[in-house]
Short mmCIF file of C-alpha atoms and ligand atoms in Angstrom, two decimals:
data_model
loop_
_atom_site.label_atom_id
_atom_site.label_comp_id
_atom_site.label_asym_id
_atom_site.label_seq_id
_atom_site.Cartn_x
_atom_site.Cartn_y
_atom_site.Cartn_z
CA MET M 1 -20.12 -18.57 199.60
CA SER M 2 -17.40 -18.35 201.90
CA LYS M 3 -15.05 -21.15 202.45
CA GLN M 4 -15.73 -23.57 205.35
CA LEU M 5 -13.31 -23.96 207.96
CA HIS M 6 -12.95 -27.92 207.66
CA GLU M 7 -11.00 -27.13 204.49
CA ASN M 8 -7.48 -26.79 203.85
CA ILE M 9 -5.73 -24.06 201.84
CA VAL M 10 -2.79 -24.11 200.03
CA LEU M 11 -0.19 -21.27 199.86
CA TYR M 12 2.70 -21.42 197.24
CA ASP M 13 4.19 -24.80 198.07
CA LYS M 14 2.70 -24.90 201.56
CA LYS M 15 -0.57 -26.55 202.99
CA PHE M 16 -2.80 -24.92 206.38
CA ALA M 17 -5.38 -27.04 208.10
CA PRO M 18 -8.23 -25.36 210.03
CA PHE M 19 -6.88 -24.45 213.52
CA ILE M 20 -9.32 -21.69 215.18
CA PRO M 21 -12.64 -20.33 214.05
CA TYR M 22 -13.20 -16.80 213.91
CA SER M 23 -15.98 -17.18 216.42
CA GLU M 24 -13.37 -18.20 219.27
CA ILE M 25 -11.12 -15.02 217.74
CA LYS M 26 -14.29 -12.38 218.08
CA GLU M 27 -14.67 -14.24 221.64
CA ARG M 28 -10.67 -13.74 222.88
CA VAL M 29 -10.78 -9.95 221.39
CA ALA M 30 -13.70 -9.36 223.24
CA ALA M 31 -12.64 -10.60 226.41
CA LEU M 32 -9.37 -8.50 225.96
CA ALA M 33 -10.94 -5.40 224.76
CA ASN M 34 -13.09 -5.87 228.49
CA ARG M 35 -10.12 -5.72 230.42
CA MET M 36 -8.08 -2.87 228.33
CA ARG M 37 -11.31 -0.72 228.49
CA LYS M 38 -10.85 -0.76 232.42
CA GLU M 39 -6.93 0.15 232.00
CA TYR M 40 -7.44 2.87 229.52
CA GLU M 41 -11.43 4.52 230.77
CA GLY M 42 -10.29 8.19 231.52
CA ASN M 43 -7.06 8.29 229.83
CA ASN M 44 -7.55 11.36 227.78
CA ASN M 45 -4.04 10.86 226.37
CA LEU M 46 -4.27 7.94 224.21
CA VAL M 47 -2.48 6.69 221.08
CA PHE M 48 -3.44 3.14 219.88
CA LEU M 49 -0.48 2.59 217.06
CA VAL M 50 -1.19 -0.51 214.77
CA VAL M 51 1.33 -2.24 213.08
CA LEU M 52 0.83 -2.74 209.38
CA ASN M 53 0.56 -5.12 207.64
CA GLY M 54 -0.38 -8.06 210.14
CA ALA M 55 -2.42 -6.46 212.81
CA PHE M 56 -5.24 -4.86 210.42
CA MET M 57 -8.36 -7.33 211.08
CA PHE M 58 -7.40 -7.71 214.59
CA ALA M 59 -7.30 -3.61 215.25
CA ALA M 60 -10.62 -3.50 213.67
CA GLU M 61 -11.86 -5.54 215.75
CA LEU M 62 -10.67 -4.49 218.91
CA LEU M 63 -10.57 -0.97 218.92
CA GLY M 64 -14.23 -1.84 217.58
CA GLU M 65 -15.35 -3.31 220.88
CA LEU M 66 -12.84 -0.87 223.01
CA ASP M 67 -15.18 2.24 223.07
CA VAL M 68 -12.59 4.72 224.78
CA ASN M 69 -10.86 7.55 223.14
CA GLY M 70 -7.93 7.72 221.22
CA VAL M 71 -6.02 8.23 218.51
CA VAL M 72 -5.84 6.18 216.02
CA SER M 73 -2.62 5.91 214.07
CA PHE M 74 -0.94 3.23 211.68
CA ILE M 75 2.65 2.33 211.16
CA LYS M 76 4.67 -0.10 209.49
CA LEU M 77 8.08 -1.55 210.39
CA SER M 78 10.87 -1.70 207.68
CA SER M 79 13.22 -4.51 207.72
CA TYR M 80 16.61 -4.18 206.23
CA ARG M 81 18.34 -7.69 205.78
CA GLY M 82 22.29 -7.92 205.65
CA ASN M 83 23.32 -10.26 203.61
CA SER M 84 25.30 -12.41 206.14
CA THR M 85 24.78 -12.51 209.68
CA THR M 86 24.10 -8.81 210.70
CA GLY M 87 20.64 -9.25 211.46
CA VAL M 88 17.63 -7.48 210.87
CA VAL M 89 17.13 -3.42 211.62
CA ASP M 90 13.76 -2.10 212.09
CA ASP M 91 12.67 1.12 211.02
CA VAL M 92 9.16 3.00 211.94
CA LEU M 93 7.55 4.20 208.94
CA GLY M 94 4.55 6.47 208.87
CA LEU M 95 4.12 7.74 212.38
CA ASP M 96 2.46 10.67 212.30
CA CYS M 97 1.55 12.10 215.51
CA ASN M 98 3.41 13.07 218.29
CA ILE M 99 3.49 10.66 221.03
CA GLU M 100 5.65 12.96 223.52
CA GLY M 101 4.04 12.07 226.87
CA ARG M 102 1.71 10.27 225.70
CA THR M 103 0.03 6.78 226.42
CA VAL M 104 0.91 4.51 223.49
CA VAL M 105 -0.73 1.01 223.05
CA ILE M 106 0.56 -0.92 220.33
CA ILE M 107 -1.51 -2.96 218.43
CA GLU M 108 0.50 -5.89 216.98
CA ASP M 109 -0.85 -9.16 215.38
CA ILE M 110 1.91 -11.58 216.62
CA VAL M 111 4.66 -11.52 219.20
CA ASP M 112 6.81 -14.56 218.14
CA THR M 113 10.63 -14.20 219.46
CA GLY M 114 9.92 -10.99 220.34
CA ILE M 115 12.93 -9.19 218.62
CA THR M 116 10.32 -7.08 216.30
CA MET M 117 8.74 -5.71 219.23
CA GLN M 118 11.98 -5.23 221.10
CA HIS M 119 13.18 -2.54 218.08
CA LEU M 120 9.56 -1.19 217.53
CA LEU M 121 9.92 -0.46 221.61
CA ASP M 122 13.25 1.13 221.32
CA SER M 123 12.82 3.59 218.39
CA LEU M 124 9.53 4.81 220.04
CA LYS M 125 11.57 5.53 223.63
CA LYS M 126 13.40 7.97 221.37
CA LYS M 127 10.26 9.90 221.21
CA HIS M 128 9.81 10.34 225.08
CA PRO M 129 6.25 8.61 225.26
CA ALA M 130 4.77 8.65 228.82
CA ARG M 131 4.24 4.96 228.62
CA VAL M 132 4.48 1.77 225.72
CA ASP M 133 2.11 -1.15 226.70
CA ILE M 134 1.32 -3.81 223.86
CA ALA M 135 -1.31 -5.29 222.69
CA THR M 136 -1.33 -8.64 220.46
CA MET M 137 -3.53 -10.96 219.08
CA PHE M 138 -1.32 -14.01 219.20
CA PHE M 139 1.57 -14.69 221.50
CA LYS M 140 4.23 -17.74 221.33
CA PRO M 141 5.07 -17.97 225.15
CA GLU M 142 7.82 -20.98 224.32
CA SER M 143 9.61 -18.85 221.59
CA PHE M 144 9.76 -15.71 223.47
CA ARG M 145 13.32 -14.26 224.31
CA GLY M 146 12.23 -10.33 225.61
CA ASN M 147 12.77 -9.17 228.75
CA TYR M 148 9.52 -6.61 228.49
CA GLU M 149 5.94 -7.42 229.77
CA VAL M 150 3.52 -7.94 226.66
CA LYS M 151 0.47 -6.73 228.88
CA PHE M 152 -2.49 -7.73 226.93
CA VAL M 153 -2.50 -11.02 224.63
CA ALA M 154 -5.71 -12.25 223.45
CA MET M 155 -4.44 -15.62 222.67
CA GLU M 156 -1.49 -17.45 223.60
CA LEU M 157 -0.44 -20.01 220.61
CA PRO M 158 2.02 -22.83 220.86
CA LYS M 159 4.98 -23.33 218.71
CA GLU M 160 2.85 -23.41 215.23
CA PHE M 161 3.54 -21.12 212.04
CA ILE M 162 -0.60 -20.09 211.19
CA VAL M 163 -2.09 -17.73 208.70
CA GLY M 164 -5.23 -15.82 208.69
CA PHE M 165 -6.83 -13.01 210.40
CA GLY M 166 -4.02 -10.50 208.88
CA LEU M 167 -1.34 -12.89 209.73
CA ASP M 168 0.81 -14.13 205.96
CA TYR M 169 2.83 -16.49 204.87
CA ASP M 170 4.94 -14.49 202.16
CA GLY M 171 1.82 -12.01 201.87
CA LEU M 172 -0.79 -14.68 201.30
CA GLY M 173 -3.15 -16.00 203.80
CA ARG M 174 -3.93 -12.60 205.65
CA ASN M 175 -7.40 -12.16 203.99
CA TYR M 176 -8.84 -15.21 205.79
CA LYS M 177 -10.85 -14.37 208.69
CA ASP M 178 -10.21 -17.91 210.59
CA ILE M 179 -6.90 -19.27 211.32
CA TYR M 180 -4.89 -21.63 209.82
CA LYS M 181 -1.68 -23.97 210.42
CA LEU M 182 0.98 -25.13 208.27
CA VAL M 183 0.80 -28.69 208.18
CA ASN M 184 4.46 -30.29 207.84
CA GLU M 185 4.74 -33.06 205.49
CA ARG M 186 7.09 -35.46 206.40
CA GLY M 187 8.12 -38.74 204.22
P1 LIG X 201 9.27 -11.65 216.01
O1 LIG X 201 9.98 -13.54 215.91
O2 LIG X 201 8.61 -12.04 217.29
O3 LIG X 201 10.37 -10.57 215.69
O4 LIG X 201 7.90 -12.18 215.11
C1 LIG X 201 8.51 -11.49 213.94
C2 LIG X 201 7.05 -11.50 212.92
O5 LIG X 201 7.32 -12.59 212.28
C3 LIG X 201 5.86 -11.25 213.44
O6 LIG X 201 5.97 -9.92 213.30
C4 LIG X 201 5.34 -11.72 212.39
O7 LIG X 201 5.18 -11.19 210.97
C5 LIG X 201 6.13 -13.13 212.16
N1 LIG X 201 5.92 -14.22 212.36
C6 LIG X 201 5.80 -15.01 213.40
N2 LIG X 201 5.14 -16.07 213.84
C7 LIG X 201 4.04 -16.20 212.49
C8 LIG X 201 3.27 -17.10 212.40
O8 LIG X 201 3.12 -18.08 213.07
N3 LIG X 201 2.48 -16.51 211.32
C9 LIG X 201 2.78 -15.56 210.37
N4 LIG X 201 3.78 -14.56 210.46
C10 LIG X 201 4.34 -15.24 211.94
MG1 LIG X 202 4.09 -8.07 212.29
#
């Protein structure tokens, strides 16, 4: 029997409490798919770029509802972290289709500060796509510091750390279909 949403989950040393049931996620994704269908219907030059690992559940749900023709491709971002304040340089791995002159739709699990997405946009631009749009399951408007448009958002979130529906805490939690949020334990 699957885990009931009223139960907390424990990942490593952290406790996570039920936050958003899959039923709501499903509704939000279906609503987003309706908006996106209107945008992309008739576009015969579409590439959906799914960002692994986090977006696997969102992509399956979204693309299953979308009903438009497009190539589906999967990429990974590798982060090379400097050992001090050099920050993060993300590299795109596994892009196996030509995006030149095409409409690219990035499918991401979450845009938080937007820095990761900025790196991805920068590296895709070098391959001369006609246009790049972003579709994300979650968006944290209070954290976002980017100056680009996040065109398609299934759901906005407050500044909470969440897991489930593809999102992880250090590799765990991705496989739960409901969303759980970190319980801040004080005192
Ligand atoms: P950024 O701040 O927009 O660059 O987000 C960087 C990455 O942090 C995302 O791609 C996620 O992998 C991760 N992330 C941000 N917020 C959360 C969260 O609430 N839960 C799990 N991962 C998150
Ligand atoms: Mg991610």
